[in-house]
XYZ file of C-alpha atoms in Angstrom:
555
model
C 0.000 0.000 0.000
C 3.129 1.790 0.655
C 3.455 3.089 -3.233
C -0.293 3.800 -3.538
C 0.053 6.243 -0.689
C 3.265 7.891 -2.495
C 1.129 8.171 -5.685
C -1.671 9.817 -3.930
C -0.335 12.174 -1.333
C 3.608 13.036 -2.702
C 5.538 14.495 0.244
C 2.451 14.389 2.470
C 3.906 11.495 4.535
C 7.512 10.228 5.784
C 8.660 6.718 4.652
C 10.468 5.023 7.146
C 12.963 3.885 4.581
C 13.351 7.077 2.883
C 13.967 8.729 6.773
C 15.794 6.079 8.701
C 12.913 6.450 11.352
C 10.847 3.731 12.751
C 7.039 5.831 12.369
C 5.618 6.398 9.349
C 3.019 9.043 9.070
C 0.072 7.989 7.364
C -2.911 9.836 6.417
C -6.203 8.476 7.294
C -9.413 8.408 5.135
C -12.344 10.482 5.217
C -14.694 7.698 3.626
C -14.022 4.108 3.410
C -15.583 1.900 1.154
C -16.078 -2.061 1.460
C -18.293 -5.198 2.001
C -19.012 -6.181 -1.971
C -16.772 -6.615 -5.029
C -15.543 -3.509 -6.510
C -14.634 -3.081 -10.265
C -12.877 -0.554 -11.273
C -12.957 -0.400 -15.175
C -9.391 0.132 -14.861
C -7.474 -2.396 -17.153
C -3.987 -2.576 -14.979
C -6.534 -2.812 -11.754
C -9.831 -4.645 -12.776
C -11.208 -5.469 -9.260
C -10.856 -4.625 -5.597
C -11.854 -5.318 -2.300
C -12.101 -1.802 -0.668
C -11.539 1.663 -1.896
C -10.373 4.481 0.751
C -11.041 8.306 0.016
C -9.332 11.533 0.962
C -10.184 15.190 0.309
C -12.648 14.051 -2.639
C -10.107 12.013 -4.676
C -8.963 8.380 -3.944
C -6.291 7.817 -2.204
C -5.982 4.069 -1.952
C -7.674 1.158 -3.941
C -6.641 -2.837 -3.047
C -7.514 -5.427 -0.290
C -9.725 -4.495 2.572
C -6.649 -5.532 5.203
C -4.472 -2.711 3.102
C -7.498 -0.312 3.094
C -8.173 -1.059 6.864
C -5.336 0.946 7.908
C -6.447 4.010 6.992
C -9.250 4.106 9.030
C -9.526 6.480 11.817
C -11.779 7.973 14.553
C -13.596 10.294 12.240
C -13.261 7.708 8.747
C -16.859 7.328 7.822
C -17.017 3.463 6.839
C -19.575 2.753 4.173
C -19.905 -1.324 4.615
C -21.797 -2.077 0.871
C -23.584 -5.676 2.652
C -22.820 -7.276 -0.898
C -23.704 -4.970 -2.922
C -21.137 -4.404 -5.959
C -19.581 -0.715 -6.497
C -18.669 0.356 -9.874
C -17.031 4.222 -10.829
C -19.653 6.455 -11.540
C -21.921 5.913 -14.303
C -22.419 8.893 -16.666
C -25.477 9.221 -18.955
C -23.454 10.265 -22.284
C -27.136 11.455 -24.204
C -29.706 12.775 -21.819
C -32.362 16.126 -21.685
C -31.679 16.777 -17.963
C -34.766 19.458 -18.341
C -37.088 17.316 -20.023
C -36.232 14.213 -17.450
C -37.366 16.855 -14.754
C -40.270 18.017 -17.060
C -41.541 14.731 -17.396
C -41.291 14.648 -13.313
C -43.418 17.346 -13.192
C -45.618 17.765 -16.003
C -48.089 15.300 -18.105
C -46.360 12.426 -18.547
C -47.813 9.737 -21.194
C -44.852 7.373 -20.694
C -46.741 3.869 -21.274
C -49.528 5.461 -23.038
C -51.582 1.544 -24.043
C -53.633 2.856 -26.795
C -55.213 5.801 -28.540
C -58.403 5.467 -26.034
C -55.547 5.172 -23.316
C -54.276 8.202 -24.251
C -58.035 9.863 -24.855
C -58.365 8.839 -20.589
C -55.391 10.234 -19.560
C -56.013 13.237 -21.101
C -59.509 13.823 -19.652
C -58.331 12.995 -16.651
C -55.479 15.746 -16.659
C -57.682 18.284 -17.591
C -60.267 17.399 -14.938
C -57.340 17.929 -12.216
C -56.540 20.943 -14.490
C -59.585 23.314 -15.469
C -57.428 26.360 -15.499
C -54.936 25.094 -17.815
C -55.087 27.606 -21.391
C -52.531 25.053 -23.040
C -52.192 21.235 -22.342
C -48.608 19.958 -23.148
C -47.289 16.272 -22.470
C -44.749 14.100 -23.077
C -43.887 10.530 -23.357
C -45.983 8.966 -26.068
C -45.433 6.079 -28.812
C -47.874 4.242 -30.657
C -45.690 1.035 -31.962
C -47.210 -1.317 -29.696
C -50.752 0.432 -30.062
C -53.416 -2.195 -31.011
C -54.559 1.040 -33.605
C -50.837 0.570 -35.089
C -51.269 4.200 -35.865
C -50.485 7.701 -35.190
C -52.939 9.376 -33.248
C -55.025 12.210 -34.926
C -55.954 15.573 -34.251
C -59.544 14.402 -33.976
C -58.568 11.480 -31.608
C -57.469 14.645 -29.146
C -60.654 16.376 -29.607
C -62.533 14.159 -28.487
C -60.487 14.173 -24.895
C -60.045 17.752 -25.198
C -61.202 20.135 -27.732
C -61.456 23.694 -25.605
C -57.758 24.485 -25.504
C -54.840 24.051 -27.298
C -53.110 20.604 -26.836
C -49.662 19.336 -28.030
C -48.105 16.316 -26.888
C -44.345 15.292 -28.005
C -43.727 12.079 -29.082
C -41.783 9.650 -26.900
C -38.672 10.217 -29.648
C -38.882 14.177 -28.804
C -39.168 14.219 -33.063
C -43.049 14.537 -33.934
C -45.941 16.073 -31.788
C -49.530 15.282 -32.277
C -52.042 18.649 -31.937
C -55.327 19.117 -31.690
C -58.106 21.150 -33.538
C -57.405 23.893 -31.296
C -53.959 23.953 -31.387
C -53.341 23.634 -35.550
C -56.184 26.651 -35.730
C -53.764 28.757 -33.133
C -51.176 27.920 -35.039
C -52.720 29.361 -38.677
C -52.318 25.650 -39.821
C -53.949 24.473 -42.524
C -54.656 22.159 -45.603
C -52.563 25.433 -47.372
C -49.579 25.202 -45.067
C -46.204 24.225 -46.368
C -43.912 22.118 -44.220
C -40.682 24.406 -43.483
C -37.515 22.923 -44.628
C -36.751 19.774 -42.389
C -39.897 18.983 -41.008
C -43.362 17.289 -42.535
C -47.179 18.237 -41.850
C -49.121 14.995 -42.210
C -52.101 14.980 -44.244
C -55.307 13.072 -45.121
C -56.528 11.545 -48.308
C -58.523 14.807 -48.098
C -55.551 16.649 -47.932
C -56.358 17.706 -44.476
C -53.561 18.250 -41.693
C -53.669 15.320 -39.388
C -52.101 17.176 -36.371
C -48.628 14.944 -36.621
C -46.145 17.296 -37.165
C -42.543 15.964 -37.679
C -39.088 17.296 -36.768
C -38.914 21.104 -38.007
C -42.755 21.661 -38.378
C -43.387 21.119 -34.678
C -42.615 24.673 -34.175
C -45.273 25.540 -36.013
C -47.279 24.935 -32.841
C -44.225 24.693 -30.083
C -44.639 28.463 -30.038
C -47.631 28.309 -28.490
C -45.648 27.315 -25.573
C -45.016 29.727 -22.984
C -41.241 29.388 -22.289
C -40.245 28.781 -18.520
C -39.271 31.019 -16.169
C -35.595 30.740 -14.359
C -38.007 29.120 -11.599
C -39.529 26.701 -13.195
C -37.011 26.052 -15.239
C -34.328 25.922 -12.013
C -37.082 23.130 -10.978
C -37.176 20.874 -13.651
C -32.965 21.190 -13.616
C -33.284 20.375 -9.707
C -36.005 17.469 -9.894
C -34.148 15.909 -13.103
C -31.153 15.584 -11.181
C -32.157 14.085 -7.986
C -33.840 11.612 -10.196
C -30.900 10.607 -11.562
C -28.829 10.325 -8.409
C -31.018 7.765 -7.196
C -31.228 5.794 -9.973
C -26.878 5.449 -9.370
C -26.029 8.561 -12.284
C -22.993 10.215 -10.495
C -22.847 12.259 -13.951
C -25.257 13.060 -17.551
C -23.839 14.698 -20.731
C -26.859 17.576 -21.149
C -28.082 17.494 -24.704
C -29.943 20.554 -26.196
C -29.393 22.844 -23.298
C -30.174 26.608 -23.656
C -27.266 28.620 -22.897
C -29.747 30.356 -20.020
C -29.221 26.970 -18.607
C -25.302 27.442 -17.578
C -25.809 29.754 -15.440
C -28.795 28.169 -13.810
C -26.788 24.759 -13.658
C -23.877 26.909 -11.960
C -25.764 27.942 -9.160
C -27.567 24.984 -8.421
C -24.482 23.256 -8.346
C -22.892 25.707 -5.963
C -25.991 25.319 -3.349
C -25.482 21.682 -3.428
C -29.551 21.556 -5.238
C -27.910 19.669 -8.133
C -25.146 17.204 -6.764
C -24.264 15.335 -9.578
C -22.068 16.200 -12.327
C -23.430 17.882 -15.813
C -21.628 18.396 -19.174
C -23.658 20.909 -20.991
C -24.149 20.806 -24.677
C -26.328 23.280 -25.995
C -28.272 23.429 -29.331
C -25.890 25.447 -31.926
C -28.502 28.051 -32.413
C -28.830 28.413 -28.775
C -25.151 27.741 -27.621
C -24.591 31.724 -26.279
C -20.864 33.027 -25.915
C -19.746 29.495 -25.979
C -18.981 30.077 -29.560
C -17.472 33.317 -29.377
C -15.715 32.864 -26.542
C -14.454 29.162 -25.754
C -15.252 26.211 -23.129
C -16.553 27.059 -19.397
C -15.870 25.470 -16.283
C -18.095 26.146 -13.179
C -15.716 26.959 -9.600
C -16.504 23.688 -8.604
C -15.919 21.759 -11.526
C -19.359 19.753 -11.843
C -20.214 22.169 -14.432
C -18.681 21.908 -17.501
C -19.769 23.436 -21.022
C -17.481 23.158 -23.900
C -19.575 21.796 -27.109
C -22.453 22.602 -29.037
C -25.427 19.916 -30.856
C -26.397 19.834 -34.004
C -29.472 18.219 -35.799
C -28.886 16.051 -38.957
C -31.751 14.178 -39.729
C -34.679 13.177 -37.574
C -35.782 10.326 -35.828
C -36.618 6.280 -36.881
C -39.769 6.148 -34.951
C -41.149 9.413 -36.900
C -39.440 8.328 -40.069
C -37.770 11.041 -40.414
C -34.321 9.793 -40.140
C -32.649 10.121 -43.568
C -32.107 7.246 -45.341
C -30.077 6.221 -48.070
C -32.370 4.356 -49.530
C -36.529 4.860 -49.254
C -38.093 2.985 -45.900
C -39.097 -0.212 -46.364
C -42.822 0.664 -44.990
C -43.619 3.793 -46.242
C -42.719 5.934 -49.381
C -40.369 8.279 -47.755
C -36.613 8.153 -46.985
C -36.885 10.825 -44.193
C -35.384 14.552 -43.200
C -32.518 16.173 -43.111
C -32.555 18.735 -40.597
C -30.063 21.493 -41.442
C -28.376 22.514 -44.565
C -24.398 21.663 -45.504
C -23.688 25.671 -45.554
C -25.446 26.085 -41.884
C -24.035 23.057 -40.057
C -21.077 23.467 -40.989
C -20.553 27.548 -40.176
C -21.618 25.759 -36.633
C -18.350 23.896 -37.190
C -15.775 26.106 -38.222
C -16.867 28.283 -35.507
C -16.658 25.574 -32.924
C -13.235 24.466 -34.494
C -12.202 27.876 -34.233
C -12.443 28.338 -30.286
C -11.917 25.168 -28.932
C -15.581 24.002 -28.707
C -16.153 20.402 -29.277
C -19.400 19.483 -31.271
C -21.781 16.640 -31.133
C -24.224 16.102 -33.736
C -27.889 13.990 -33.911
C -27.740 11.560 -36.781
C -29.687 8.297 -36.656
C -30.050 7.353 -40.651
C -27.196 5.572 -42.974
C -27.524 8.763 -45.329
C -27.478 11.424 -41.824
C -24.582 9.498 -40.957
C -22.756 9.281 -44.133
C -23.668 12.581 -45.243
C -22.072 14.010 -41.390
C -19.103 11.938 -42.004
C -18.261 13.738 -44.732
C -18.999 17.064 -43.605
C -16.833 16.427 -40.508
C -14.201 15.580 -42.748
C -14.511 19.009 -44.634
C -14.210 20.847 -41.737
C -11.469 18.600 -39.783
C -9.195 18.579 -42.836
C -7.511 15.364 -41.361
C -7.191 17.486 -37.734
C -6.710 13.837 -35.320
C -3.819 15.698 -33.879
C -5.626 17.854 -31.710
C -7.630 15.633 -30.213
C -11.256 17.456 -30.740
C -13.380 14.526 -30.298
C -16.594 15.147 -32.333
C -18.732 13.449 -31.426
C -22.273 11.755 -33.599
C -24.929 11.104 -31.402
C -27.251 7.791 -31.863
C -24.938 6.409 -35.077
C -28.635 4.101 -35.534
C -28.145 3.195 -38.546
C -24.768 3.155 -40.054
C -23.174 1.249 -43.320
C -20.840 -1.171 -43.157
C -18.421 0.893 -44.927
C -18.743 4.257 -43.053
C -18.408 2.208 -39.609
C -14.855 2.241 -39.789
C -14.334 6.095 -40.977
C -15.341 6.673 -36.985
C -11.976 5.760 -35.268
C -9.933 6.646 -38.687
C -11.897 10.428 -38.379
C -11.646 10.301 -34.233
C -14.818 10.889 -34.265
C -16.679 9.275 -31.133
C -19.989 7.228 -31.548
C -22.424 8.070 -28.590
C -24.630 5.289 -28.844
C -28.259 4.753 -26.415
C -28.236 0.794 -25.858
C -32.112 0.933 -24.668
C -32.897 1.954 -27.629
C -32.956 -1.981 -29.292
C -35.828 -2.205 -27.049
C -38.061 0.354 -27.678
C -37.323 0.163 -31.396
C -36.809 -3.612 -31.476
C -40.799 -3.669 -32.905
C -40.627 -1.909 -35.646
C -37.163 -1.009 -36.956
C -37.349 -4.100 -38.908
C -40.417 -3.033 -40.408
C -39.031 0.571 -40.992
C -35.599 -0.931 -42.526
C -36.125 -4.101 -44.601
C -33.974 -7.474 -44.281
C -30.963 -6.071 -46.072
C -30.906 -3.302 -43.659
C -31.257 -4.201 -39.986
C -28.196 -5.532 -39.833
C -26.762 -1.492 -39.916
C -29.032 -0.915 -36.845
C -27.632 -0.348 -33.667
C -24.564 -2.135 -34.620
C -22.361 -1.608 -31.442
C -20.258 -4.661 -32.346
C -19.414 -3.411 -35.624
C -18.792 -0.138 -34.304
C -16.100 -1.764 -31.402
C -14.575 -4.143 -33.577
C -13.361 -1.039 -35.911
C -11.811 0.108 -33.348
C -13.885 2.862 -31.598
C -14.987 3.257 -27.847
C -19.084 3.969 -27.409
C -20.143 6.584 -25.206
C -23.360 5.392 -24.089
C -26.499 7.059 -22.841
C -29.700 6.711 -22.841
C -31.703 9.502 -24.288
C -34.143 9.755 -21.428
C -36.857 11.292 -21.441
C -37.159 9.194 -24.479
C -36.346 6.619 -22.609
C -36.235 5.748 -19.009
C -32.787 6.959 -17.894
C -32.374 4.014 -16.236
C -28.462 2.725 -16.015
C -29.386 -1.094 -15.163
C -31.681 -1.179 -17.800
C -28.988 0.193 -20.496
C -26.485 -2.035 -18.991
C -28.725 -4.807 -19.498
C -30.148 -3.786 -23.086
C -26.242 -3.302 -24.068
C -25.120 -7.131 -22.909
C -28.468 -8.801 -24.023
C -30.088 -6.887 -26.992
C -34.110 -7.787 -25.686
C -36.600 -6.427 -24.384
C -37.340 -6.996 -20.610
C -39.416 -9.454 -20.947
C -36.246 -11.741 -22.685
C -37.542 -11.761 -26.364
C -35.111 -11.033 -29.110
C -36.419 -11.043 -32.702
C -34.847 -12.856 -35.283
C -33.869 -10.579 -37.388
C -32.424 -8.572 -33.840
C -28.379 -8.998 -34.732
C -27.502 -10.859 -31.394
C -24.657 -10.751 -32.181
C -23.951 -7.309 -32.009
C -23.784 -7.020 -27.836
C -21.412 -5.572 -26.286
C -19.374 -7.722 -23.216
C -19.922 -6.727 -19.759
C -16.848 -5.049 -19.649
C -17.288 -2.998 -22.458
C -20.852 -2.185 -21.086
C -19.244 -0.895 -17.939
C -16.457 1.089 -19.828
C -19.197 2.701 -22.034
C -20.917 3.867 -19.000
C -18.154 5.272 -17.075
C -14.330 5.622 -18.583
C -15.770 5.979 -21.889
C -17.941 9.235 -21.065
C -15.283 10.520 -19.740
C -13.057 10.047 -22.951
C -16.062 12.042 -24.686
C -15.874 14.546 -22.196
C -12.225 15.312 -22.136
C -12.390 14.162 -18.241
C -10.415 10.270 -17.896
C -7.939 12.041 -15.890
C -10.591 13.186 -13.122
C -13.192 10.345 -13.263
C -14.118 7.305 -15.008
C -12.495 4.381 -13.299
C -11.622 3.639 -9.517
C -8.170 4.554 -9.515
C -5.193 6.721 -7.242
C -5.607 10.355 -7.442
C -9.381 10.426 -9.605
C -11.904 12.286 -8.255
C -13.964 10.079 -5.751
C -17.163 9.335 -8.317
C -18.901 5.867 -7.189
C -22.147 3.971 -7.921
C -22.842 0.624 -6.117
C -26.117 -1.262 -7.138
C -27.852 -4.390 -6.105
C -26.609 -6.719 -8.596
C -23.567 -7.732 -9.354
C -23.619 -6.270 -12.964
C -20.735 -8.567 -13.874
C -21.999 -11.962 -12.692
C -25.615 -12.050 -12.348
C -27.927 -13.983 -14.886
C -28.867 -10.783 -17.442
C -32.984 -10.997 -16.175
C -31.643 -10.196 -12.634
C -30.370 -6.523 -13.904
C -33.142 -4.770 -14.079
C -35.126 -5.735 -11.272
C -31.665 -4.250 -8.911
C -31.689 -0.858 -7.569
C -28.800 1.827 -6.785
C -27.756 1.511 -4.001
C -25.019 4.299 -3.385
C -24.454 7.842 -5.460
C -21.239 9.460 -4.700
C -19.598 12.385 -6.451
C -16.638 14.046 -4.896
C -16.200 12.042 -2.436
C -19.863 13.118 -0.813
C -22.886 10.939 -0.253
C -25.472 12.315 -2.894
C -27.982 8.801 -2.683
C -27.429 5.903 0.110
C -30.127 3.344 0.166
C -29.773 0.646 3.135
C-alpha cells in the first residue's frame, strides 16, 4: 500500500525507509468503502476489495486488510452488505430538463392505446380546469393495437377547448389538436418548413402529426419557462438521476440560459451530480465566441455545441439512403451543408467540441463527410466530435469513426423500444446497420453510451442490461435482432463510465476507480458482472457518490 500512498499524497507522509525512522506518518481516510466486489474499469486494476477516500479524490484502492489501515476515529465506513460498487456511471445522451419536465408535467410514458391516451387526457384536464394550453410528453404508438399515429380528432374528443400538443416519446413529432393547428394558422394550405413534414389526409387535411422542423409551427404556443420553473425541472431531473446510481449526464440541447442556472444549483449543493452541458448550436450563447466554461466547482462543464442532422426512426424522419421499407419516404434532413457546418468552423475555431444527432445511414454518411470538410484530417488535436445515436450506419462508413476520431455516442435501450418496428421501418438487407455496437467496437472505436431519457427511461441497469443482451425486458429477441452485435460486460461498464469521460475530455478526473481520480462511485444491487442478465433490471442503486460526498445511500 506503501506506493499507492506515495502516488496519492507526494511528500504528504515520511517513509520510514526514505527517513531512517521507525514511524511512518500515514494519512487516514475520510470515507471508506467495502463489504461487496468492486470493479474498477481500470485495465492494470480490474477489481478490488475496498476503496479508501481523501479530500474528494482516492487515495488508496486494493484489499480491505491494506485499506483497513487508513481508518480512523472520524473515517466514515460505508460497509456495501454485498452490494457491488462500480465508478460512476455517466449518462453520455440525456435532456436533464425534459427528465425533470416529465417529473413534473403530463407524462404519457406507457400510453396503451389511442383510447388510453383519450383517458389520460380527460383525466389531466379534470385535475386541471385552469390550464389555457395542455402539453405532455412521453408517447409512442408502436405497440398500439390502432398501429397508428394518433389524430388531431382522436385529441378532440379528450379535449377540444384548448390548445393541446403532446411530443412524441422520440422528442421528433408532436400530435395537436383542432385547437392547437387553428392557433397555429395551420392548414390544408400550409407548407412544411424545410426539415420537417405536416401529415395529411386523403382529403388533404392536416392530421395534427407534425414531424421534426414543423413542430414549431405549434411549439410556439408554448409559454417558455421562467428561471423558476425552469431551475425546478434542472433540480427534480437531477435528484432523479442520483437515485437511480447517475454520479454524472452529458446535457443534450441545453439553452445557454441553462449554464448559469446549472452553476448555481451546483454551488448550493440543489444539483449534486455532475453535468456536461451541450447546448443546441442556435442556442449555444458566448460558448462560440468565446471558448469552453468550467463552473468553480468543476461539476459544471460546457465546452460543445449539438447539431441536428436528420430526424428520428420512430417518426421516419431519419434520412435514409435508400426509401423505408414501410412507407414511401426516406426521411429529413434537418439542417443545410452551408449552416451546419458555419456551426463547425466556428466551434473548431475556439476550442468548442461538437456533437451532432444523426440516426439514418444517409445522416450518418452525409455528417461523415462534412466532418471531414471541416477537420481537414485534424486527429492531432484531439477534438473529439462526437455523432450522437450512429442508428443506422453502413458497413463501410463504420470504420471512418476511429480513422476520423470521431466518437460514436450510442443509447443501448434503444434496441428495445425500437426492437418492434425497426425491422419493419428498414427491410432485411438493412437491420443488420441498426444499432450495430459490435461493428462499431470491432473497428476500433470506444461507445459513449447514454440513454436519451426522457425518451427513454434513464435508467443505467436497464442500459447495462439492453447493451449485454439486446431484448426487451421481458427476454424476447427477434430474429432478425443482430444478437450478435452485444457488447461484453466489460465494455458495457467502460461505455458507462471511462468511456464518457473520454467524450468529455475528463479520464484524468473520473471514469475508473483509480489513485488520485476524483472520488465518483455507484454501487447497485446486482452484481452487474456476474448475475444472470434478467436479474439486472429488477436491482436498484444503491449508493451515489460524487466528490467524495454521499449524494444517494439506500440501506
Amino acid at each position: 500500500m506503501r506506493h499507492l500512498w506515495k502516488a496519492a499524497f507526494g511528500l504528504s507522509f515520511l517513509l520510514a525507509a526514505c527517513s531512517g525512522e521507525s514511524e511512518v506518518e500515514i494519512p487516514l481516510a475520510d470515507t471508506v468503502i467495502w463489504g461487496g466486489p468492486v470493479y474498477t474499469a481500470d485495465d492494470g486494476n480490474p477489481t478490488a476489495e475496498a476503496v479508501a477516500v481523501k479530500d474528494g479524490r482516492i487515495m488508496g484502492v486494493g484489499n480491505r486488510a491494506d485499506i483497513a489501515l487508513l481508518v480512523g476515529p472520524s473515517t466514515q465506513v460505508i460497509d456495501l452488505a454485498g452490494a457491488a460498487l462500480y465508478p460512476g456511471f455517466t449518462d453520455s445522451h440525456a435532456h436533464l430538463d425534459g427528465i425533470g419536465r416529465r417529473e413534473l408535467t403530463l407524462d404519457l410514458t406507457g400510453t396503451a392505446s389511442v383510447s388510453d391516451l383519450q383517458a389520460r387526457l380527460q383525466s389531466w384536464r379534470e385535475a386541471h380546469p385552469e390550464d389555457t394550453i395542455v402539453v405532455g410528453l412521453g408517447w409512442i404508438e408502436t405497440h398500439w393495437p390502432e398501429k397508428r399515429f394518433p389524430t388531431a380528432a382522436d385529441i378532440d374528443l379528450a379535449i377540444a377547448d384548448v390548445p393541446v400538443i403532446l411530443s412524441r416519446a422520440d422528442g421528433h413529432a408532436v400530435i395537436a389538436n383542432s385547437a392547437a393547428l387553428k392557433a397555429a394558422g395551420i392548414t390544408a394550405d400550409t407548407e412544411p418548413p424545410f426539415g420537417g413534414d405536416i401529415l395529411k389526409d386523403e382529403a388533404g387535411e392536416p392530421t395534427g402529426m407534425l414531424i421534426d422542423n414543423a413542430m414549431g409551427l405549434v411549439q410556439k404556443l408554448i409559454p417558455e419557462p421562467g428561471a423558476a420553473e425552469q431551475a425546478k425541472y434542472l433540480k427534480a431531473g437531477a435528484e432523479l438521476y442520483a437515485h437511480r446510481g447517475w454520479t454524472g449526464l452529458h446535457y443534450m440541447s441545453a439553452a445557454w440560459s441553462d449554464v448559469a442556472l446549472l452553476t448555481d444549483l451546483s454551488a448550493s449543493g440543489d444539483v449534486g451530480i455532475r453535468v456536461y452541458v451541450v447546448p443546441d448550436g442556435a442556442r449555444a450563447g458566448a460558448l462560440l465566441e468565446k471558448g469552453p466554461v468550467t463552473s468553480e466547482n468543476g461539476q459544471i462543464i460546457t465546452r460543445a455545441i449539438k447539431l441536428y442532422v436528420d430526424g428520428a426512426l420512430g417518426s421516419r424522419g431519419a434520412a435514409l439512403l435508400e426509401p423505408y421499407a414501410d412507407a414511401h419516404t426516406s426521411g429529413l434532413m434537418l439542417i443545410s451543408e452551408e449552416e451546419a457546418k458555419g456551426y463547425m468552423r466556428k466551434a473548431l475555431k475556439h476550442g468548442v467540441q461538437v456533437a451532432t444527432h444523426a440516426i439514418g445511414d444517409k445522416g450518418n454518411r452525409v455528417l461523415l463527410d462534412w466532418y471531414k470538410d471541416v477537420l481537414k484530417g485534424k486527429l492531432d488535436d484531439d477534438l473529439r466530435w462526437r455523432i450522437e445515436h450512429v442508428q443506422v450506419i453502413t458497413d463501410e462508413d463504420a470504420p471512418r469513426l476511429k480513422a476520423m476520431g470521431i466518437i460514436p455516442s450510442m443509447q443501448p435501450s434503444h434496441v428495445i423500444s425500437d426492437m418492434h418496428f425497426a425491422p419493419a421501418r428498414l427491410g432485411p438487407d438493412r437491420v443488420h446497420e441498426a444499432y450495430a455496437w459490435r461493428t462499431v467496437l470491432r473497428a476500433g472505436s470506444i461507445i459513449a453510451g447514454g440513454s436519451d431519457a426522457p425518451v427513454e427511461k434513464g435508467d443505467p441497469l436497464i442500459e447495462f442490461y439492453a447493451a449485454i443482451g439486446r431484448t426487451d425486458l421481458s427476454g424476447y429477441q427477434g430474429p432478425d435482432w443482430q444478437a450478435d452485435q452485444v457488447m461484453t460486460r466489460d465494455e458495457a461498464l467502460k461505455a458507462f463510465t471511462i468511456w464518457p469521460a473520454v467524450a468529455s475530455f475528463q479520464e484524468n478526473e473520473i471514469g475508473t476507480i483509480s489513485i488520485g481520480k476524483k472520488a465518483d462511485f455507484t454501487a447497485f444491487s446486482v452484481d452487474l458482472m456476474t448475475a444472470p442478465l434478467a436479474d439486472i433490471p429488477n436491482g436498484h442503486a444503491v449508493l451515489t457518490m460524487v466528490d467524495g460526498k454521499v449524494l444517494f445511500q439506500n440501506r
